[in-house]
Amino acid sequence: MNAQTGGNAAQSVSIQGLAGGSKPNTASVKIVPKGGVYSGEKLTVTMVKEGNDWKIDAVKSNAPVGP
C-alpha cells in the first residue's frame, strides 16, 4: 500500500477537463496527480449534486492494481 504513506502522496493535481454529465445534476472532471507514486496517472471523478452540495459518486483510474 504505497499510497498510504505521506511521502507517496501527490503534491498537486492538474485539472484537464470538466464536463456536465449525461444525466441532470451530474458532472465529471479529469485530473492527473503530480508527484507521488501515481504521478501522471489519469483519474476521472464523477460527481452528483445533492441539494447544494456536489458529492463524489465514482473514481476511475488507469493505475495498475496490485503489488
PDB file of C-alpha atoms in Angstrom:
ATOM      1  CA  MET A   1       0.000   0.000   0.000  1.00  0.00           C
ATOM      2  CA  ASN A   2       2.488   2.622  -1.143  1.00  0.00           C
ATOM      3  CA  ALA A   3      -0.111   5.358  -1.498  1.00  0.00           C
ATOM      4  CA  GLN A   4      -0.893   5.292   2.228  1.00  0.00           C
ATOM      5  CA  THR A   5       2.397   6.827   3.358  1.00  0.00           C
ATOM      6  CA  GLY A   6       2.764  10.605   3.406  1.00  0.00           C
ATOM      7  CA  GLY A   7       5.799  10.709   1.129  1.00  0.00           C
ATOM      8  CA  ASN A   8       3.904   8.945  -1.646  1.00  0.00           C
ATOM      9  CA  ALA A   9       1.003  11.405  -1.833  1.00  0.00           C
ATOM     10  CA  ALA A  10       0.689  13.750  -4.817  1.00  0.00           C
ATOM     11  CA  GLN A  11       1.953  17.279  -4.269  1.00  0.00           C
ATOM     12  CA  SER A  12      -0.683  18.696  -6.646  1.00  0.00           C
ATOM     13  CA  VAL A  13      -3.193  17.731  -9.327  1.00  0.00           C
ATOM     14  CA  SER A  14      -3.762  19.066 -12.816  1.00  0.00           C
ATOM     15  CA  ILE A  15      -7.396  19.515 -13.833  1.00  0.00           C
ATOM     16  CA  GLN A  16      -7.686  18.658 -17.505  1.00  0.00           C
ATOM     17  CA  GLY A  17     -11.399  18.847 -18.108  1.00  0.00           C
ATOM     18  CA  LEU A  18     -14.779  19.440 -16.525  1.00  0.00           C
ATOM     19  CA  ALA A  19     -17.959  18.324 -18.241  1.00  0.00           C
ATOM     20  CA  GLY A  20     -21.635  18.093 -17.468  1.00  0.00           C
ATOM     21  CA  GLY A  21     -22.826  14.541 -17.079  1.00  0.00           C
ATOM     22  CA  SER A  22     -25.257  12.677 -19.287  1.00  0.00           C
ATOM     23  CA  LYS A  23     -27.875  12.884 -16.519  1.00  0.00           C
ATOM     24  CA  PRO A  24     -29.158  16.031 -14.756  1.00  0.00           C
ATOM     25  CA  ASN A  25     -27.188  17.107 -11.662  1.00  0.00           C
ATOM     26  CA  THR A  26     -24.084  15.114 -12.617  1.00  0.00           C
ATOM     27  CA  ALA A  27     -20.613  16.165 -13.756  1.00  0.00           C
ATOM     28  CA  SER A  28     -17.198  14.637 -14.296  1.00  0.00           C
ATOM     29  CA  VAL A  29     -13.692  16.008 -14.054  1.00  0.00           C
ATOM     30  CA  LYS A  30     -10.436  14.564 -15.377  1.00  0.00           C
ATOM     31  CA  ILE A  31      -7.418  15.059 -13.111  1.00  0.00           C
ATOM     32  CA  VAL A  32      -3.775  13.971 -13.169  1.00  0.00           C
ATOM     33  CA  PRO A  33      -1.742  13.842  -9.922  1.00  0.00           C
ATOM     34  CA  LYS A  34       1.757  15.364  -9.956  1.00  0.00           C
ATOM     35  CA  GLY A  35       4.321  13.754  -7.674  1.00  0.00           C
ATOM     36  CA  GLY A  36       3.913  10.677  -5.555  1.00  0.00           C
ATOM     37  CA  VAL A  37       3.660   7.059  -6.566  1.00  0.00           C
ATOM     38  CA  TYR A  38       0.775   7.628  -9.026  1.00  0.00           C
ATOM     39  CA  SER A  39       2.195  10.727 -10.720  1.00  0.00           C
ATOM     40  CA  GLY A  40       0.876  11.063 -14.259  1.00  0.00           C
ATOM     41  CA  GLU A  41      -1.981   8.567 -13.895  1.00  0.00           C
ATOM     42  CA  LYS A  42      -5.311   9.816 -15.280  1.00  0.00           C
ATOM     43  CA  LEU A  43      -8.330   9.873 -12.967  1.00  0.00           C
ATOM     44  CA  THR A  44     -11.944  10.535 -13.867  1.00  0.00           C
ATOM     45  CA  VAL A  45     -14.041  11.715 -10.920  1.00  0.00           C
ATOM     46  CA  THR A  46     -17.817  11.553 -11.368  1.00  0.00           C
ATOM     47  CA  MET A  47     -19.867  13.810  -9.101  1.00  0.00           C
ATOM     48  CA  VAL A  48     -23.550  14.095  -8.315  1.00  0.00           C
ATOM     49  CA  LYS A  49     -25.337  17.151  -6.911  1.00  0.00           C
ATOM     50  CA  GLU A  50     -27.400  16.589  -3.777  1.00  0.00           C
ATOM     51  CA  GLY A  51     -29.131  19.773  -2.671  1.00  0.00           C
ATOM     52  CA  ASN A  52     -26.456  22.492  -2.712  1.00  0.00           C
ATOM     53  CA  ASP A  53     -23.558  20.032  -2.387  1.00  0.00           C
ATOM     54  CA  TRP A  54     -21.516  18.158  -5.002  1.00  0.00           C
ATOM     55  CA  LYS A  55     -20.523  14.668  -3.839  1.00  0.00           C
ATOM     56  CA  ILE A  56     -18.114  12.170  -5.369  1.00  0.00           C
ATOM     57  CA  ASP A  57     -20.010   9.270  -6.908  1.00  0.00           C
ATOM     58  CA  ALA A  58     -17.138   7.332  -8.519  1.00  0.00           C
ATOM     59  CA  VAL A  59     -13.421   7.499  -9.299  1.00  0.00           C
ATOM     60  CA  LYS A  60     -11.968   5.671 -12.296  1.00  0.00           C
ATOM     61  CA  SER A  61      -8.229   5.259 -12.781  1.00  0.00           C
ATOM     62  CA  ASN A  62      -5.804   3.743 -15.262  1.00  0.00           C
ATOM     63  CA  ALA A  63      -3.365   2.951 -12.425  1.00  0.00           C
ATOM     64  CA  PRO A  64      -2.331  -0.719 -12.213  1.00  0.00           C
ATOM     65  CA  VAL A  65      -3.862  -2.758  -9.398  1.00  0.00           C
ATOM     66  CA  GLY A  66      -1.844  -4.963  -7.098  1.00  0.00           C
ATOM     67  CA  PRO A  67       1.591  -5.011  -5.539  1.00  0.00           C
TER      68      PRO A  67
END
